[in-house]
């Protein structure tokens, strides 16, 4: 077969218009026509082949029955940690069953390239895992590792923390002018190779040691292309978000680049106020936010001070085994953990182990630190430090908060015009956060169908069109002649997330057929074995 015809569905083109009953013709990797049903009073779009419109299908075109379903452009996950595990068929299935056809990796300032990948594979092992084949030094090498080997697209942000580590190692000081020049050259090389922006993780090392002037300098190569600065902001979110937004605005304004805020957790009214303020600063702003109240991150980032996280892992592990150093942490650090406004004194009941690399703790994922302490006959402080020691820091956790945000507030946040779909999906662990497998189905089931915070045309713009534009992903995110044929078929009566905090491995339902680059990669909810995906390189501004 050289083409596809998706017949009889209702098409959402990505331009904000209501669903249109139409057929979609695909030839090669592109949409070549959208053939509207004249019985709906619509007109055939530009580029339509009238012979196909009346049912005369060429023999080399496969027909896919889309009746009773919506035909949408494939979703773009604007914040994903799948770049190391996307080769795993179970991860591919988890993404495609949500309708995700492109992920954007390189998040939070830490990933494999530039460099040999060793830093990220060690420090971010509980978040990204290790890339199974990457052997190179450039972003171009990493993007090439996906070509023809995966069924969906992988775009990449240059991670500023990895860049800093390449030039400065674990230094906990401001960069010199010479070091900034070397780091900026690495960023420029990454943009030349096709990266779609620059990311920082300012609560992670070594990004926590970088100031705004350093980051703004690193953003300089983004400006000519209009690519965004993407940030996990410094110092927390929620009601503390203004501090992070102000720093992001200063960086964006100084560098002359758009700003995208990662996993923007804050009340909807505060988010709206801050986005209006950002616009008033002359900075184009956007954000992603997933439809869950709990977070997920490194256990070490939550349980250890920044200076411990900056240590060589072998040294940190040695100190974790030292009773005197542990007692210092108990005395000087854990009172600060208890004063964290999101967790408070009940932190041990709110933190659930999602992943540990320690075989002797294979019973522990899914239990809180308080429950682990009880099972081990110790207290939560020692339980947390023991998990880190036994796991050699390779552990991640799901973190609840004291005040659960209601659906109405999350819905208002997701409905904000600057919002884009992003899961912050982490696939490492036996009991991961359900957002990895449920985010995009939850957007549709809860916030479109059940509560109506978004209608279908607007949801498509949030989940496909806007991120494709913001990150310069070529002609994706729309269904029109000439667009890349990344297409999903959604049953609006069945779509829902099946993953939950208690059972986080459930696959989304209601999206059973997916086309990427003009080739079916999911049929009847199962992988076809086709691998038309690969590294997605930034294109000229849309």
mmCIF file of C-alpha atoms in Angstrom, residues 25-250:
data_model
loop_
_atom_site.group_PDB
_atom_site.id
_atom_site.type_symbol
_atom_site.label_atom_id
_atom_site.label_comp_id
_atom_site.label_asym_id
_atom_site.label_seq_id
_atom_site.Cartn_x
_atom_site.Cartn_y
_atom_site.Cartn_z
ATOM 1 C CA UNK A 25 -6.332 10.900 2.305
ATOM 2 C CA UNK A 26 -2.693 10.123 3.086
ATOM 3 C CA UNK A 27 0.015 9.477 0.531
ATOM 4 C CA UNK A 28 3.528 8.761 1.672
ATOM 5 C CA UNK A 29 4.070 10.520 4.982
ATOM 6 C CA UNK A 30 1.733 13.450 4.266
ATOM 7 C CA UNK A 31 -1.938 14.287 4.278
ATOM 8 C CA UNK A 32 -2.845 15.066 0.682
ATOM 9 C CA UNK A 33 -6.567 15.799 1.008
ATOM 10 C CA UNK A 34 -9.383 16.325 3.475
ATOM 11 C CA UNK A 35 -12.536 15.232 1.702
ATOM 12 C CA UNK A 36 -15.606 16.710 3.300
ATOM 13 C CA UNK A 37 -18.965 14.960 3.210
ATOM 14 C CA UNK A 38 -21.260 17.110 1.074
ATOM 15 C CA UNK A 39 -24.264 15.753 2.988
ATOM 16 C CA UNK A 40 -23.087 17.826 5.967
ATOM 17 C CA UNK A 41 -23.256 20.949 3.862
ATOM 18 C CA UNK A 42 -19.466 21.203 3.884
ATOM 19 C CA UNK A 43 -17.133 21.770 0.975
ATOM 20 C CA UNK A 44 -14.227 19.636 -0.108
ATOM 21 C CA UNK A 45 -10.988 21.193 1.114
ATOM 22 C CA UNK A 46 -8.242 22.493 -1.102
ATOM 23 C CA UNK A 47 -6.173 19.675 -2.519
ATOM 24 C CA UNK A 48 -8.987 17.115 -2.441
ATOM 25 C CA UNK A 49 -9.238 14.421 -5.060
ATOM 26 C CA UNK A 50 -12.882 14.376 -6.147
ATOM 27 C CA UNK A 51 -12.645 10.813 -7.470
ATOM 28 C CA UNK A 52 -11.792 9.595 -4.001
ATOM 29 C CA UNK A 53 -14.491 11.800 -2.481
ATOM 30 C CA UNK A 54 -17.195 9.814 -4.244
ATOM 31 C CA UNK A 55 -15.712 6.459 -3.264
ATOM 32 C CA UNK A 56 -13.473 5.509 -6.192
ATOM 33 C CA UNK A 57 -10.520 4.443 -4.013
ATOM 34 C CA UNK A 58 -7.291 3.623 -5.894
ATOM 35 C CA UNK A 59 -6.218 -0.004 -5.432
ATOM 36 C CA UNK A 60 -3.006 0.925 -3.596
ATOM 37 C CA UNK A 61 -4.826 2.907 -0.892
ATOM 38 C CA UNK A 62 -5.787 1.118 2.332
ATOM 39 C CA UNK A 63 -9.120 2.180 3.807
ATOM 40 C CA UNK A 64 -9.423 2.564 7.592
ATOM 41 C CA UNK A 65 -12.972 2.807 8.876
ATOM 42 C CA UNK A 66 -13.169 5.883 11.114
ATOM 43 C CA UNK A 67 -16.953 5.988 11.434
ATOM 44 C CA UNK A 68 -18.139 6.832 14.932
ATOM 45 C CA UNK A 69 -14.727 8.222 15.829
ATOM 46 C CA UNK A 70 -12.934 11.550 15.818
ATOM 47 C CA UNK A 71 -9.875 11.950 13.616
ATOM 48 C CA UNK A 72 -7.339 14.214 15.334
ATOM 49 C CA UNK A 73 -3.753 15.286 14.715
ATOM 50 C CA UNK A 74 -1.402 13.280 16.905
ATOM 51 C CA UNK A 75 -0.741 14.710 20.355
ATOM 52 C CA UNK A 76 2.581 16.262 21.361
ATOM 53 C CA UNK A 77 3.750 15.557 24.900
ATOM 54 C CA UNK A 78 5.483 18.849 25.701
ATOM 55 C CA UNK A 79 7.234 17.423 28.779
ATOM 56 C CA UNK A 80 8.349 13.797 28.632
ATOM 57 C CA UNK A 81 11.076 11.665 30.153
ATOM 58 C CA UNK A 82 10.737 8.912 27.572
ATOM 59 C CA UNK A 83 13.895 9.616 25.538
ATOM 60 C CA UNK A 84 15.804 6.709 27.088
ATOM 61 C CA UNK A 85 12.975 4.165 27.302
ATOM 62 C CA UNK A 86 11.071 4.868 24.082
ATOM 63 C CA UNK A 87 12.689 1.758 22.562
ATOM 64 C CA UNK A 88 10.660 -0.380 25.003
ATOM 65 C CA UNK A 89 7.478 -1.661 23.358
ATOM 66 C CA UNK A 90 5.516 -1.254 26.585
ATOM 67 C CA UNK A 91 6.442 2.428 26.685
ATOM 68 C CA UNK A 92 5.543 2.823 23.017
ATOM 69 C CA UNK A 93 2.182 1.213 23.689
ATOM 70 C CA UNK A 94 1.567 3.423 26.723
ATOM 71 C CA UNK A 95 2.186 6.583 24.684
ATOM 72 C CA UNK A 96 0.322 5.601 21.527
ATOM 73 C CA UNK A 97 -2.729 4.388 23.467
ATOM 74 C CA UNK A 98 -3.008 7.989 24.738
ATOM 75 C CA UNK A 99 -2.690 9.385 21.213
ATOM 76 C CA UNK A 100 0.833 10.739 21.760
ATOM 77 C CA UNK A 101 2.787 10.671 18.499
ATOM 78 C CA UNK A 102 5.644 13.020 19.475
ATOM 79 C CA UNK A 103 7.450 13.434 22.802
ATOM 80 C CA UNK A 104 9.774 16.270 23.760
ATOM 81 C CA UNK A 105 12.702 15.059 25.871
ATOM 82 C CA UNK A 106 15.786 16.732 27.273
ATOM 83 C CA UNK A 107 13.691 18.137 30.114
ATOM 84 C CA UNK A 108 14.672 19.635 33.477
ATOM 85 C CA UNK A 109 18.185 20.434 32.333
ATOM 86 C CA UNK A 110 19.481 16.839 32.413
ATOM 87 C CA UNK A 111 19.706 14.300 29.611
ATOM 88 C CA UNK A 112 22.229 12.421 27.492
ATOM 89 C CA UNK A 113 23.597 14.883 24.922
ATOM 90 C CA UNK A 114 25.862 16.765 24.570
ATOM 91 C CA UNK A 115 28.559 14.447 25.885
ATOM 92 C CA UNK A 116 28.731 10.700 26.302
ATOM 93 C CA UNK A 117 25.541 10.422 28.386
ATOM 94 C CA UNK A 118 27.294 9.165 31.516
ATOM 95 C CA UNK A 119 26.220 12.031 33.777
ATOM 96 C CA UNK A 120 22.513 11.742 32.949
ATOM 97 C CA UNK A 121 22.581 7.947 32.988
ATOM 98 C CA UNK A 122 23.903 8.110 36.540
ATOM 99 C CA UNK A 123 22.178 11.136 38.090
ATOM 100 C CA UNK A 124 18.850 10.843 36.258
ATOM 101 C CA UNK A 125 18.765 7.028 36.216
ATOM 102 C CA UNK A 126 15.522 6.991 38.263
ATOM 103 C CA UNK A 127 13.889 9.453 35.841
ATOM 104 C CA UNK A 128 15.180 8.823 32.309
ATOM 105 C CA UNK A 129 16.974 5.511 32.669
ATOM 106 C CA UNK A 130 19.949 4.725 30.452
ATOM 107 C CA UNK A 131 19.738 5.104 26.686
ATOM 108 C CA UNK A 132 20.404 1.612 25.265
ATOM 109 C CA UNK A 133 22.344 2.616 22.145
ATOM 110 C CA UNK A 134 23.484 6.235 22.326
ATOM 111 C CA UNK A 135 27.189 6.496 21.598
ATOM 112 C CA UNK A 136 28.217 9.969 20.609
ATOM 113 C CA UNK A 137 28.882 13.477 21.745
ATOM 114 C CA UNK A 138 26.298 15.608 19.930
ATOM 115 C CA UNK A 139 22.559 16.149 19.887
ATOM 116 C CA UNK A 140 22.690 15.020 16.247
ATOM 117 C CA UNK A 141 23.956 11.610 17.395
ATOM 118 C CA UNK A 142 21.150 11.271 19.909
ATOM 119 C CA UNK A 143 18.415 12.251 17.440
ATOM 120 C CA UNK A 144 19.814 9.817 14.892
ATOM 121 C CA UNK A 145 19.553 6.995 17.440
ATOM 122 C CA UNK A 146 15.754 7.107 17.070
ATOM 123 C CA UNK A 147 15.520 7.214 13.291
ATOM 124 C CA UNK A 148 13.722 4.172 11.922
ATOM 125 C CA UNK A 149 13.817 2.421 15.303
ATOM 126 C CA UNK A 150 10.684 3.709 17.068
ATOM 127 C CA UNK A 151 7.040 4.192 16.051
ATOM 128 C CA UNK A 152 6.758 7.823 17.182
ATOM 129 C CA UNK A 153 8.705 11.070 17.044
ATOM 130 C CA UNK A 154 11.269 12.194 19.627
ATOM 131 C CA UNK A 155 12.192 15.889 19.812
ATOM 132 C CA UNK A 156 14.859 17.177 22.190
ATOM 133 C CA UNK A 157 15.741 20.231 24.250
ATOM 134 C CA UNK A 158 19.399 21.005 24.909
ATOM 135 C CA UNK A 159 19.677 20.347 28.681
ATOM 136 C CA UNK A 160 21.547 23.230 30.316
ATOM 137 C CA UNK A 161 22.565 21.187 33.365
ATOM 138 C CA UNK A 162 24.238 18.589 31.166
ATOM 139 C CA UNK A 163 25.968 21.387 29.264
ATOM 140 C CA UNK A 164 27.210 22.871 32.541
ATOM 141 C CA UNK A 165 28.451 19.494 33.725
ATOM 142 C CA UNK A 166 30.348 19.003 30.451
ATOM 143 C CA UNK A 167 32.210 22.275 30.963
ATOM 144 C CA UNK A 168 32.336 22.689 34.748
ATOM 145 C CA UNK A 169 31.690 19.268 36.249
ATOM 146 C CA UNK A 170 29.962 19.553 39.608
ATOM 147 C CA UNK A 171 31.309 23.030 40.397
ATOM 148 C CA UNK A 172 29.100 24.915 42.864
ATOM 149 C CA UNK A 173 30.062 28.431 41.794
ATOM 150 C CA UNK A 174 29.230 30.996 39.143
ATOM 151 C CA UNK A 175 30.646 30.318 35.705
ATOM 152 C CA UNK A 176 33.534 32.358 34.377
ATOM 153 C CA UNK A 177 33.288 34.232 31.090
ATOM 154 C CA UNK A 178 35.359 31.546 29.400
ATOM 155 C CA UNK A 179 33.115 28.781 30.757
ATOM 156 C CA UNK A 180 29.981 30.625 29.625
ATOM 157 C CA UNK A 181 31.487 30.925 26.132
ATOM 158 C CA UNK A 182 32.209 27.175 26.059
ATOM 159 C CA UNK A 183 28.705 26.319 27.285
ATOM 160 C CA UNK A 184 27.062 28.674 24.794
ATOM 161 C CA UNK A 185 28.999 27.016 21.989
ATOM 162 C CA UNK A 186 27.604 23.619 23.042
ATOM 163 C CA UNK A 187 24.071 25.036 23.074
ATOM 164 C CA UNK A 188 24.583 26.533 19.610
ATOM 165 C CA UNK A 189 25.830 23.172 18.361
ATOM 166 C CA UNK A 190 22.716 21.480 19.747
ATOM 167 C CA UNK A 191 20.416 23.993 18.070
ATOM 168 C CA UNK A 192 22.297 23.479 14.807
ATOM 169 C CA UNK A 193 21.722 19.736 15.214
ATOM 170 C CA UNK A 194 17.947 20.205 15.477
ATOM 171 C CA UNK A 195 17.167 20.729 19.156
ATOM 172 C CA UNK A 196 13.858 22.518 19.782
ATOM 173 C CA UNK A 197 14.959 24.747 22.684
ATOM 174 C CA UNK A 198 16.966 24.860 25.912
ATOM 175 C CA UNK A 199 15.841 23.416 29.258
ATOM 176 C CA UNK A 200 16.856 24.063 32.848
ATOM 177 C CA UNK A 201 16.101 22.232 36.076
ATOM 178 C CA UNK A 202 16.842 24.794 38.767
ATOM 179 C CA UNK A 203 16.054 22.494 41.679
ATOM 180 C CA UNK A 204 18.439 19.849 40.314
ATOM 181 C CA UNK A 205 22.219 19.891 40.172
ATOM 182 C CA UNK A 206 24.151 21.416 38.602
ATOM 183 C CA UNK A 207 21.415 23.817 37.410
ATOM 184 C CA UNK A 208 20.753 24.914 40.972
ATOM 185 C CA UNK A 209 24.183 26.602 40.955
ATOM 186 C CA UNK A 210 23.562 28.621 37.752
ATOM 187 C CA UNK A 211 22.369 32.208 38.027
ATOM 188 C CA UNK A 212 20.019 34.055 35.685
ATOM 189 C CA UNK A 213 22.827 35.866 33.849
ATOM 190 C CA UNK A 214 24.500 32.561 32.983
ATOM 191 C CA UNK A 215 21.261 31.031 31.745
ATOM 192 C CA UNK A 216 20.389 34.098 29.665
ATOM 193 C CA UNK A 217 23.771 33.865 27.965
ATOM 194 C CA UNK A 218 23.131 30.213 27.126
ATOM 195 C CA UNK A 219 19.798 31.206 25.568
ATOM 196 C CA UNK A 220 21.464 33.452 22.982
ATOM 197 C CA UNK A 221 21.581 30.748 20.252
ATOM 198 C CA UNK A 222 17.800 30.282 20.569
ATOM 199 C CA UNK A 223 16.896 33.844 19.654
ATOM 200 C CA UNK A 224 17.560 33.812 15.875
ATOM 201 C CA UNK A 225 15.273 30.786 15.503
ATOM 202 C CA UNK A 226 12.654 31.950 18.021
ATOM 203 C CA UNK A 227 13.012 28.731 20.012
ATOM 204 C CA UNK A 228 11.881 28.659 23.649
ATOM 205 C CA UNK A 229 13.643 28.622 26.980
ATOM 206 C CA UNK A 230 11.960 25.810 28.970
ATOM 207 C CA UNK A 231 12.340 25.761 32.741
ATOM 208 C CA UNK A 232 11.681 23.707 35.819
ATOM 209 C CA UNK A 233 11.669 26.848 37.925
ATOM 210 C CA UNK A 234 13.766 27.507 40.977
ATOM 211 C CA UNK A 235 12.485 27.277 44.521
ATOM 212 C CA UNK A 236 9.156 25.559 44.265
ATOM 213 C CA UNK A 237 5.782 26.208 42.653
ATOM 214 C CA UNK A 238 2.289 26.472 44.114
ATOM 215 C CA UNK A 239 1.982 29.809 45.971
ATOM 216 C CA UNK A 240 5.744 30.383 45.617
ATOM 217 C CA UNK A 241 5.583 30.370 41.821
ATOM 218 C CA UNK A 242 6.030 34.121 41.414
ATOM 219 C CA UNK A 243 9.721 33.934 42.359
ATOM 220 C CA UNK A 244 10.390 31.386 39.625
ATOM 221 C CA UNK A 245 8.304 33.222 37.040
ATOM 222 C CA UNK A 246 10.133 36.483 37.740
ATOM 223 C CA UNK A 247 13.502 34.792 37.159
ATOM 224 C CA UNK A 248 12.228 33.123 33.973
ATOM 225 C CA UNK A 249 10.920 36.481 32.728
ATOM 226 C CA UNK A 250 14.274 38.154 33.353
#
